[in-house]
Amino acid sequence: MRPTPDQPIGIFDSGIGGLTVAHAIRQRLPNESIIYFGDTAHLPYGDKSEAAIQAYSVRIADVLLKKGCKVIVIACNSASSAAYELLKEYARQIKIINVIDPMVHWVAEHHKQQRVGLIGTKRTVQSGVYHRKIEEVNQGIELHSLATPLLAPMIEEGFFDNTISHEIITRYLADPELEGIQALILACTHYPLIKEEISTYYRHQMPILDSATIVADALYHYLAAHFLLTRKTESQHQFLVSDYTESFEAATRIFFREQVHLEKYSLWN
Ligand code: DGL
C-alpha cells in the first residue's frame, strides 16, 4: 500500500538522543504526528555488533510499520551505519531516511577541500561509512574520525555542562587525530546536547555540524516532493521505549525541550 499524507512519521534511536532529531522535525513540520521509538533496553548501540543492531532495527521498523508510519527516520548514526541498507530492503513500501546521507551532502556542499573532523560511537567510526560516502562525493574532503564511546552514555546519564563532561570532552578533542580540522561533524544524535561545550573548547571558532536540522530539512523536502505533507492542522505524538525508567522520562525535557510521557513497549513479545 502506498503511504498517504496523514500517516505519522516514525523515528527511532537507541535511546533518547534521537529526540534531538525529533525536536528539529517538530520545529520544521509542526503539523506532522510523530511516533518515536527509543530502544532504551539495548542502549548504547555504539558498542553493539552490526548483527545485533540490525536485529533491533528490523524489530523496531516492524512496530513503526504496524503503527502505519509513512516514513521512518533512523535518528541514530550507529543504526544508520549498521542497518540502513537492510531496512531499505525490509521496509520497501516506505522511505527510510538515515542521518548520514544528509550530513554528507551538507559537508560536500559547504566544506569542499577541507580537513573535517568527526566524532561518534565505535560502531559508526569503525563502519567507515562516512569515509566511504565522503569519498564518493569526491570534493577533496579529508576526513579524520575519532570514536568517543564515553560521550553517549555520559549524556544519557545527564552528565553535561559540568566538570566531568568538560574533562572528558577536552581529552577527546585534544586527540592528535583532530588536529588542524576546519569543521567538526557530530556523528551521534546525542551530541547536540554538548554542542555548546564542544564549541567553547574551540573558542567558538569552529563550525560544529549536527545533523538534527539538516535531517529535518531532508525529510521536509522528501515529503513535499512526494505530496506526503499532512493536511491536518494538529499533531499527535507518541513516545515508546523498550525499557522505562523515570530518569529517561525526565531527560526528555532536555532532549525534546519538553517533558513527554514515555510508554513502555516490549520489543520481543
Ligand atoms: N544516538 C546514537 C547515535 O547517533 C548513539 C547512542 C548509542 O551508542 O546508543 O549513534
PDB file of C-alpha atoms and ligand atoms in Angstrom:
ATOM      1  CA  MET A   1       0.000   0.000   0.000  1.00  0.00           C
ATOM      2  CA  ARG A   2       1.258   3.459  -0.875  1.00  0.00           C
ATOM      3  CA  PRO A   3       1.815   5.788   2.099  1.00  0.00           C
ATOM      4  CA  THR A   4      -0.640   8.663   2.498  1.00  0.00           C
ATOM      5  CA  PRO A   5      -0.097  12.228   3.836  1.00  0.00           C
ATOM      6  CA  ASP A   6      -1.910  11.952   7.161  1.00  0.00           C
ATOM      7  CA  GLN A   7       0.015   8.949   8.433  1.00  0.00           C
ATOM      8  CA  PRO A   8       2.575   9.633  11.185  1.00  0.00           C
ATOM      9  CA  ILE A   9       6.358   9.910  10.857  1.00  0.00           C
ATOM     10  CA  GLY A  10       8.288   7.114  12.581  1.00  0.00           C
ATOM     11  CA  ILE A  11      11.578   7.988  14.263  1.00  0.00           C
ATOM     12  CA  PHE A  12      13.880   5.710  16.220  1.00  0.00           C
ATOM     13  CA  ASP A  13      17.131   5.703  18.153  1.00  0.00           C
ATOM     14  CA  SER A  14      18.868   3.510  20.718  1.00  0.00           C
ATOM     15  CA  GLY A  15      17.548   5.805  23.413  1.00  0.00           C
ATOM     16  CA  ILE A  16      16.502   9.371  23.892  1.00  0.00           C
ATOM     17  CA  GLY A  17      19.320  11.005  21.878  1.00  0.00           C
ATOM     18  CA  GLY A  18      17.199  10.771  18.736  1.00  0.00           C
ATOM     19  CA  LEU A  19      14.764  13.151  20.398  1.00  0.00           C
ATOM     20  CA  THR A  20      17.146  15.923  19.294  1.00  0.00           C
ATOM     21  CA  VAL A  21      16.221  14.952  15.716  1.00  0.00           C
ATOM     22  CA  ALA A  22      12.532  14.563  16.647  1.00  0.00           C
ATOM     23  CA  HIS A  23      12.626  18.062  18.118  1.00  0.00           C
ATOM     24  CA  ALA A  24      14.096  19.528  14.908  1.00  0.00           C
ATOM     25  CA  ILE A  25      11.446  17.658  12.881  1.00  0.00           C
ATOM     26  CA  ARG A  26       8.677  19.046  15.055  1.00  0.00           C
ATOM     27  CA  GLN A  27      10.054  22.577  14.573  1.00  0.00           C
ATOM     28  CA  ARG A  28      10.263  22.147  10.794  1.00  0.00           C
ATOM     29  CA  LEU A  29       6.981  20.200  10.395  1.00  0.00           C
ATOM     30  CA  PRO A  30       4.760  21.272  13.306  1.00  0.00           C
ATOM     31  CA  ASN A  31       1.571  19.668  11.967  1.00  0.00           C
ATOM     32  CA  GLU A  32       3.052  16.234  11.449  1.00  0.00           C
ATOM     33  CA  SER A  33       2.391  13.486  14.007  1.00  0.00           C
ATOM     34  CA  ILE A  34       5.401  11.586  15.285  1.00  0.00           C
ATOM     35  CA  ILE A  35       5.793   8.077  16.671  1.00  0.00           C
ATOM     36  CA  TYR A  36       9.147   7.862  18.403  1.00  0.00           C
ATOM     37  CA  PHE A  37      10.791   4.627  19.487  1.00  0.00           C
ATOM     38  CA  GLY A  38      13.742   4.679  21.910  1.00  0.00           C
ATOM     39  CA  ASP A  39      15.323   1.257  22.329  1.00  0.00           C
ATOM     40  CA  THR A  40      16.434   2.047  25.858  1.00  0.00           C
ATOM     41  CA  ALA A  41      16.632  -1.653  26.764  1.00  0.00           C
ATOM     42  CA  HIS A  42      19.546  -2.063  24.330  1.00  0.00           C
ATOM     43  CA  LEU A  43      21.338   1.213  24.797  1.00  0.00           C
ATOM     44  CA  PRO A  44      24.090   2.004  23.883  1.00  0.00           C
ATOM     45  CA  TYR A  45      24.075   0.796  20.280  1.00  0.00           C
ATOM     46  CA  GLY A  46      27.544   2.200  19.731  1.00  0.00           C
ATOM     47  CA  ASP A  47      29.204  -0.799  21.392  1.00  0.00           C
ATOM     48  CA  LYS A  48      26.961  -3.486  19.848  1.00  0.00           C
ATOM     49  CA  SER A  49      27.748  -5.716  16.878  1.00  0.00           C
ATOM     50  CA  GLU A  50      26.351  -4.895  13.468  1.00  0.00           C
ATOM     51  CA  ALA A  51      24.174  -8.042  13.595  1.00  0.00           C
ATOM     52  CA  ALA A  52      22.639  -7.083  16.940  1.00  0.00           C
ATOM     53  CA  ILE A  53      21.807  -3.552  15.758  1.00  0.00           C
ATOM     54  CA  GLN A  54      20.289  -4.960  12.572  1.00  0.00           C
ATOM     55  CA  ALA A  55      18.053  -7.302  14.573  1.00  0.00           C
ATOM     56  CA  TYR A  56      16.856  -4.495  16.868  1.00  0.00           C
ATOM     57  CA  SER A  57      16.304  -2.130  13.947  1.00  0.00           C
ATOM     58  CA  VAL A  58      14.185  -4.609  11.968  1.00  0.00           C
ATOM     59  CA  ARG A  59      12.050  -5.264  15.028  1.00  0.00           C
ATOM     60  CA  ILE A  60      11.535  -1.538  15.601  1.00  0.00           C
ATOM     61  CA  ALA A  61      10.756  -0.925  11.919  1.00  0.00           C
ATOM     62  CA  ASP A  62       8.082  -3.604  12.243  1.00  0.00           C
ATOM     63  CA  VAL A  63       6.482  -1.751  15.145  1.00  0.00           C
ATOM     64  CA  LEU A  64       6.538   1.547  13.232  1.00  0.00           C
ATOM     65  CA  LEU A  65       5.134  -0.071  10.088  1.00  0.00           C
ATOM     66  CA  LYS A  66       2.317  -1.678  12.076  1.00  0.00           C
ATOM     67  CA  LYS A  67       1.515   1.712  13.531  1.00  0.00           C
ATOM     68  CA  GLY A  68       1.118   2.995   9.982  1.00  0.00           C
ATOM     69  CA  CYS A  69       4.115   5.305   9.587  1.00  0.00           C
ATOM     70  CA  LYS A  70       4.541   6.893   6.145  1.00  0.00           C
ATOM     71  CA  VAL A  71       8.314   7.258   6.508  1.00  0.00           C
ATOM     72  CA  ILE A  72      10.942   6.083   9.025  1.00  0.00           C
ATOM     73  CA  VAL A  73      13.804   8.292  10.162  1.00  0.00           C
ATOM     74  CA  ILE A  74      16.738   6.389  11.680  1.00  0.00           C
ATOM     75  CA  ALA A  75      17.702   9.072  14.202  1.00  0.00           C
ATOM     76  CA  CYS A  76      20.880   7.269  15.186  1.00  0.00           C
ATOM     77  CA  ASN A  77      24.236   7.150  13.422  1.00  0.00           C
ATOM     78  CA  SER A  78      25.116   3.713  14.803  1.00  0.00           C
ATOM     79  CA  ALA A  79      21.872   2.225  13.442  1.00  0.00           C
ATOM     80  CA  SER A  80      22.175   4.233  10.211  1.00  0.00           C
ATOM     81  CA  SER A  81      25.630   2.759   9.613  1.00  0.00           C
ATOM     82  CA  ALA A  82      24.683  -0.811  10.605  1.00  0.00           C
ATOM     83  CA  ALA A  83      21.111  -1.230   9.400  1.00  0.00           C
ATOM     84  CA  TYR A  84      20.131   1.367   6.763  1.00  0.00           C
ATOM     85  CA  GLU A  85      20.763  -0.836   3.718  1.00  0.00           C
ATOM     86  CA  LEU A  86      18.903  -3.721   5.358  1.00  0.00           C
ATOM     87  CA  LEU A  87      15.903  -1.588   6.380  1.00  0.00           C
ATOM     88  CA  LYS A  88      15.643  -0.155   2.878  1.00  0.00           C
ATOM     89  CA  GLU A  89      15.074  -3.692   1.624  1.00  0.00           C
ATOM     90  CA  TYR A  90      12.971  -4.773   4.569  1.00  0.00           C
ATOM     91  CA  ALA A  91      10.536  -1.857   4.545  1.00  0.00           C
ATOM     92  CA  ARG A  92      10.430  -1.271   0.797  1.00  0.00           C
ATOM     93  CA  GLN A  93       6.896   0.130   0.907  1.00  0.00           C
ATOM     94  CA  ILE A  94       8.035   3.325   2.623  1.00  0.00           C
ATOM     95  CA  LYS A  95      11.019   5.674   2.535  1.00  0.00           C
ATOM     96  CA  ILE A  96      13.788   5.195   5.091  1.00  0.00           C
ATOM     97  CA  ILE A  97      15.820   8.299   5.902  1.00  0.00           C
ATOM     98  CA  ASN A  98      19.152   7.946   7.677  1.00  0.00           C
ATOM     99  CA  VAL A  99      21.145  10.653   9.448  1.00  0.00           C
ATOM    100  CA  ILE A 100      24.352  10.116   7.469  1.00  0.00           C
ATOM    101  CA  ASP A 101      23.469  10.968   3.845  1.00  0.00           C
ATOM    102  CA  PRO A 102      22.017  14.446   4.561  1.00  0.00           C
ATOM    103  CA  MET A 103      25.167  15.298   6.562  1.00  0.00           C
ATOM    104  CA  VAL A 104      27.483  14.045   3.804  1.00  0.00           C
ATOM    105  CA  HIS A 105      25.636  16.225   1.264  1.00  0.00           C
ATOM    106  CA  TRP A 106      25.890  19.216   3.573  1.00  0.00           C
ATOM    107  CA  VAL A 107      29.633  18.743   4.054  1.00  0.00           C
ATOM    108  CA  ALA A 108      30.151  18.180   0.320  1.00  0.00           C
ATOM    109  CA  GLU A 109      28.462  21.492  -0.369  1.00  0.00           C
ATOM    110  CA  HIS A 110      29.853  23.659   2.441  1.00  0.00           C
ATOM    111  CA  HIS A 111      33.251  22.198   3.314  1.00  0.00           C
ATOM    112  CA  LYS A 112      34.877  21.336  -0.015  1.00  0.00           C
ATOM    113  CA  GLN A 113      38.665  20.809   0.068  1.00  0.00           C
ATOM    114  CA  GLN A 114      38.710  20.987   3.858  1.00  0.00           C
ATOM    115  CA  ARG A 115      40.102  18.857   6.632  1.00  0.00           C
ATOM    116  CA  VAL A 116      36.971  17.790   8.523  1.00  0.00           C
ATOM    117  CA  GLY A 117      36.863  16.029  11.903  1.00  0.00           C
ATOM    118  CA  LEU A 118      34.204  13.592  13.064  1.00  0.00           C
ATOM    119  CA  ILE A 119      33.338  12.188  16.478  1.00  0.00           C
ATOM    120  CA  GLY A 120      30.894   9.327  17.001  1.00  0.00           C
ATOM    121  CA  THR A 121      30.373   5.918  18.544  1.00  0.00           C
ATOM    122  CA  LYS A 122      32.704   2.966  17.923  1.00  0.00           C
ATOM    123  CA  ARG A 123      30.109   1.345  15.640  1.00  0.00           C
ATOM    124  CA  THR A 124      29.798   4.463  13.461  1.00  0.00           C
ATOM    125  CA  VAL A 125      33.522   5.179  13.252  1.00  0.00           C
ATOM    126  CA  GLN A 126      34.596   1.563  12.725  1.00  0.00           C
ATOM    127  CA  SER A 127      31.995   1.067   9.989  1.00  0.00           C
ATOM    128  CA  GLY A 128      33.895   3.599   7.844  1.00  0.00           C
ATOM    129  CA  VAL A 129      30.586   4.665   6.325  1.00  0.00           C
ATOM    130  CA  TYR A 130      31.280   8.417   6.477  1.00  0.00           C
ATOM    131  CA  HIS A 131      34.696   7.882   4.849  1.00  0.00           C
ATOM    132  CA  ARG A 132      33.146   5.862   2.042  1.00  0.00           C
ATOM    133  CA  LYS A 133      30.331   8.300   1.370  1.00  0.00           C
ATOM    134  CA  ILE A 134      32.566  11.372   1.593  1.00  0.00           C
ATOM    135  CA  GLU A 135      34.969   9.768  -0.869  1.00  0.00           C
ATOM    136  CA  GLU A 136      32.048   9.061  -3.203  1.00  0.00           C
ATOM    137  CA  VAL A 137      31.061  12.741  -3.367  1.00  0.00           C
ATOM    138  CA  ASN A 138      34.659  13.473  -4.363  1.00  0.00           C
ATOM    139  CA  GLN A 139      35.029  17.062  -3.123  1.00  0.00           C
ATOM    140  CA  GLY A 140      38.579  16.830  -1.821  1.00  0.00           C
ATOM    141  CA  ILE A 141      37.440  16.498   1.787  1.00  0.00           C
ATOM    142  CA  GLU A 142      39.936  14.923   4.170  1.00  0.00           C
ATOM    143  CA  LEU A 143      38.004  13.200   6.955  1.00  0.00           C
ATOM    144  CA  HIS A 144      39.570  12.491  10.361  1.00  0.00           C
ATOM    145  CA  SER A 145      37.376  10.477  12.684  1.00  0.00           C
ATOM    146  CA  LEU A 146      37.637   9.573  16.317  1.00  0.00           C
ATOM    147  CA  ALA A 147      35.496   7.145  18.322  1.00  0.00           C
ATOM    148  CA  THR A 148      34.304   8.821  21.513  1.00  0.00           C
ATOM    149  CA  PRO A 149      32.430   5.968  23.250  1.00  0.00           C
ATOM    150  CA  LEU A 150      32.075   7.627  26.645  1.00  0.00           C
ATOM    151  CA  LEU A 151      30.037  10.533  25.369  1.00  0.00           C
ATOM    152  CA  ALA A 152      26.622   8.949  24.623  1.00  0.00           C
ATOM    153  CA  PRO A 153      26.328   7.078  27.974  1.00  0.00           C
ATOM    154  CA  MET A 154      27.630  10.195  29.751  1.00  0.00           C
ATOM    155  CA  ILE A 155      24.895  12.314  28.162  1.00  0.00           C
ATOM    156  CA  GLU A 156      22.139   9.683  28.736  1.00  0.00           C
ATOM    157  CA  GLU A 157      23.122   9.763  32.410  1.00  0.00           C
ATOM    158  CA  GLY A 158      22.658  13.513  32.481  1.00  0.00           C
ATOM    159  CA  PHE A 159      26.352  14.412  32.708  1.00  0.00           C
ATOM    160  CA  PHE A 160      26.829  17.522  30.656  1.00  0.00           C
ATOM    161  CA  ASP A 161      27.733  21.122  31.389  1.00  0.00           C
ATOM    162  CA  ASN A 162      29.717  20.023  34.403  1.00  0.00           C
ATOM    163  CA  THR A 163      33.341  19.353  35.320  1.00  0.00           C
ATOM    164  CA  ILE A 164      33.137  15.648  34.433  1.00  0.00           C
ATOM    165  CA  SER A 165      31.793  16.257  30.926  1.00  0.00           C
ATOM    166  CA  HIS A 166      34.243  19.112  30.469  1.00  0.00           C
ATOM    167  CA  GLU A 167      37.203  16.857  31.314  1.00  0.00           C
ATOM    168  CA  ILE A 168      36.076  14.001  29.064  1.00  0.00           C
ATOM    169  CA  ILE A 169      35.255  16.282  26.118  1.00  0.00           C
ATOM    170  CA  THR A 170      38.593  18.090  26.448  1.00  0.00           C
ATOM    171  CA  ARG A 171      40.529  14.791  26.467  1.00  0.00           C
ATOM    172  CA  TYR A 172      38.789  13.572  23.345  1.00  0.00           C
ATOM    173  CA  LEU A 173      39.046  16.807  21.377  1.00  0.00           C
ATOM    174  CA  ALA A 174      42.756  17.132  22.184  1.00  0.00           C
ATOM    175  CA  ASP A 175      43.406  13.854  20.340  1.00  0.00           C
ATOM    176  CA  PRO A 176      46.043  14.303  17.581  1.00  0.00           C
ATOM    177  CA  GLU A 177      43.584  12.803  15.052  1.00  0.00           C
ATOM    178  CA  LEU A 178      41.540  16.007  15.264  1.00  0.00           C
ATOM    179  CA  GLU A 179      44.467  18.402  14.937  1.00  0.00           C
ATOM    180  CA  GLY A 180      44.099  21.095  12.298  1.00  0.00           C
ATOM    181  CA  ILE A 181      40.470  20.370  11.415  1.00  0.00           C
ATOM    182  CA  GLN A 182      38.342  23.130   9.889  1.00  0.00           C
ATOM    183  CA  ALA A 183      34.911  21.756  10.891  1.00  0.00           C
ATOM    184  CA  LEU A 184      33.671  19.002  13.186  1.00  0.00           C
ATOM    185  CA  ILE A 185      30.828  16.576  12.458  1.00  0.00           C
ATOM    186  CA  LEU A 186      28.834  15.404  15.481  1.00  0.00           C
ATOM    187  CA  ALA A 187      28.114  11.889  14.208  1.00  0.00           C
ATOM    188  CA  CYS A 188      25.899  10.905  17.106  1.00  0.00           C
ATOM    189  CA  THR A 189      22.433  12.245  17.779  1.00  0.00           C
ATOM    190  CA  HIS A 190      23.203  12.575  21.475  1.00  0.00           C
ATOM    191  CA  TYR A 191      25.915  15.157  20.888  1.00  0.00           C
ATOM    192  CA  PRO A 192      23.798  18.266  20.212  1.00  0.00           C
ATOM    193  CA  LEU A 193      23.422  18.299  23.995  1.00  0.00           C
ATOM    194  CA  ILE A 194      27.156  19.012  24.358  1.00  0.00           C
ATOM    195  CA  LYS A 195      27.491  21.174  21.242  1.00  0.00           C
ATOM    196  CA  GLU A 196      27.984  24.304  23.304  1.00  0.00           C
ATOM    197  CA  GLU A 197      30.724  22.697  25.408  1.00  0.00           C
ATOM    198  CA  ILE A 198      32.454  21.496  22.248  1.00  0.00           C
ATOM    199  CA  SER A 199      32.156  24.909  20.661  1.00  0.00           C
ATOM    200  CA  THR A 200      33.636  26.501  23.785  1.00  0.00           C
ATOM    201  CA  TYR A 201      36.652  24.172  23.532  1.00  0.00           C
ATOM    202  CA  TYR A 202      37.287  25.635  20.064  1.00  0.00           C
ATOM    203  CA  ARG A 203      36.653  29.184  21.356  1.00  0.00           C
ATOM    204  CA  HIS A 204      33.580  29.335  19.126  1.00  0.00           C
ATOM    205  CA  GLN A 205      35.825  29.462  16.054  1.00  0.00           C
ATOM    206  CA  MET A 206      34.921  26.026  14.659  1.00  0.00           C
ATOM    207  CA  PRO A 207      31.821  25.103  12.652  1.00  0.00           C
ATOM    208  CA  ILE A 208      30.200  22.289  14.679  1.00  0.00           C
ATOM    209  CA  LEU A 209      27.879  20.306  12.418  1.00  0.00           C
ATOM    210  CA  ASP A 210      24.973  18.465  13.974  1.00  0.00           C
ATOM    211  CA  SER A 211      22.527  16.527  11.870  1.00  0.00           C
ATOM    212  CA  ALA A 212      19.213  17.397  13.571  1.00  0.00           C
ATOM    213  CA  THR A 213      18.142  20.369  11.429  1.00  0.00           C
ATOM    214  CA  ILE A 214      19.831  19.015   8.295  1.00  0.00           C
ATOM    215  CA  VAL A 215      17.843  15.765   8.592  1.00  0.00           C
ATOM    216  CA  ALA A 216      14.602  17.618   9.362  1.00  0.00           C
ATOM    217  CA  ASP A 217      15.156  19.621   6.176  1.00  0.00           C
ATOM    218  CA  ALA A 218      15.829  16.483   4.115  1.00  0.00           C
ATOM    219  CA  LEU A 219      12.621  14.959   5.484  1.00  0.00           C
ATOM    220  CA  TYR A 220      10.642  18.088   4.648  1.00  0.00           C
ATOM    221  CA  HIS A 221      11.907  18.064   1.045  1.00  0.00           C
ATOM    222  CA  TYR A 222      11.160  14.372   0.643  1.00  0.00           C
ATOM    223  CA  LEU A 223       7.577  14.719   1.935  1.00  0.00           C
ATOM    224  CA  ALA A 224       6.924  17.834  -0.133  1.00  0.00           C
ATOM    225  CA  ALA A 225       8.300  16.285  -3.344  1.00  0.00           C
ATOM    226  CA  HIS A 226       6.148  13.175  -2.856  1.00  0.00           C
ATOM    227  CA  PHE A 227       2.932  15.003  -1.857  1.00  0.00           C
ATOM    228  CA  LEU A 228       3.124  13.427   1.585  1.00  0.00           C
ATOM    229  CA  LEU A 229       2.904  16.546   3.759  1.00  0.00           C
ATOM    230  CA  THR A 230      -0.027  16.217   6.161  1.00  0.00           C
ATOM    231  CA  ARG A 231      -3.155  18.286   5.601  1.00  0.00           C
ATOM    232  CA  LYS A 232      -4.004  18.142   9.292  1.00  0.00           C
ATOM    233  CA  THR A 233      -3.617  21.221  11.419  1.00  0.00           C
ATOM    234  CA  GLU A 234      -2.949  19.418  14.691  1.00  0.00           C
ATOM    235  CA  SER A 235      -0.333  16.868  15.566  1.00  0.00           C
ATOM    236  CA  GLN A 236      -0.366  13.964  17.980  1.00  0.00           C
ATOM    237  CA  HIS A 237       2.823  12.357  19.212  1.00  0.00           C
ATOM    238  CA  GLN A 238       3.570   9.027  20.803  1.00  0.00           C
ATOM    239  CA  PHE A 239       6.824   8.109  22.553  1.00  0.00           C
ATOM    240  CA  LEU A 240       7.651   4.454  23.045  1.00  0.00           C
ATOM    241  CA  VAL A 241      10.615   2.970  24.907  1.00  0.00           C
ATOM    242  CA  SER A 242      11.654  -0.659  25.247  1.00  0.00           C
ATOM    243  CA  ASP A 243      12.601  -0.065  28.883  1.00  0.00           C
ATOM    244  CA  TYR A 244      11.017   2.584  31.057  1.00  0.00           C
ATOM    245  CA  THR A 245      12.751   4.496  33.816  1.00  0.00           C
ATOM    246  CA  GLU A 246      11.738   7.740  35.419  1.00  0.00           C
ATOM    247  CA  SER A 247      15.110   9.265  34.623  1.00  0.00           C
ATOM    248  CA  PHE A 248      14.527   8.676  30.891  1.00  0.00           C
ATOM    249  CA  GLU A 249      11.233  10.481  31.148  1.00  0.00           C
ATOM    250  CA  ALA A 250      12.834  13.383  32.997  1.00  0.00           C
ATOM    251  CA  ALA A 251      15.620  13.552  30.383  1.00  0.00           C
ATOM    252  CA  THR A 252      13.111  14.061  27.566  1.00  0.00           C
ATOM    253  CA  ARG A 253      12.720  17.601  28.862  1.00  0.00           C
ATOM    254  CA  ILE A 254      16.291  18.293  27.814  1.00  0.00           C
ATOM    255  CA  PHE A 255      16.347  16.317  24.567  1.00  0.00           C
ATOM    256  CA  PHE A 256      12.882  17.248  23.262  1.00  0.00           C
ATOM    257  CA  ARG A 257      12.736  20.600  25.096  1.00  0.00           C
ATOM    258  CA  GLU A 258       9.546  19.492  26.796  1.00  0.00           C
ATOM    259  CA  GLN A 259       8.810  16.599  29.104  1.00  0.00           C
ATOM    260  CA  VAL A 260       6.834  13.905  27.337  1.00  0.00           C
ATOM    261  CA  HIS A 261       5.122  10.805  28.564  1.00  0.00           C
ATOM    262  CA  LEU A 262       7.006   7.629  27.652  1.00  0.00           C
ATOM    263  CA  GLU A 263       5.117   4.386  27.090  1.00  0.00           C
ATOM    264  CA  LYS A 264       6.811   1.066  27.656  1.00  0.00           C
ATOM    265  CA  TYR A 265       6.717  -1.200  24.595  1.00  0.00           C
ATOM    266  CA  SER A 266       8.415  -4.601  24.957  1.00  0.00           C
ATOM    267  CA  LEU A 267      10.203  -5.392  21.721  1.00  0.00           C
ATOM    268  CA  TRP A 268      10.407  -9.143  21.907  1.00  0.00           C
ATOM    269  CA  ASN A 269       6.922 -10.278  22.939  1.00  0.00           C
TER     270      ASN A 269
HETATM  271  N1  DGL B   1      22.447   8.288  19.265  1.00  0.00           N
HETATM  272  C1  DGL B   1      23.239   7.187  18.782  1.00  0.00           C
HETATM  273  C2  DGL B   1      23.987   7.589  17.509  1.00  0.00           C
HETATM  274  O1  DGL B   1      23.649   8.576  16.868  1.00  0.00           O
HETATM  275  C3  DGL B   1      24.314   6.682  19.698  1.00  0.00           C
HETATM  276  C4  DGL B   1      23.987   6.269  21.049  1.00  0.00           C
HETATM  277  C5  DGL B   1      24.335   4.827  21.321  1.00  0.00           C
HETATM  278  O2  DGL B   1      25.506   4.430  21.239  1.00  0.00           O
HETATM  279  O3  DGL B   1      23.399   4.114  21.599  1.00  0.00           O
HETATM  280  O4  DGL B   1      24.895   6.895  17.101  1.00  0.00           O
END
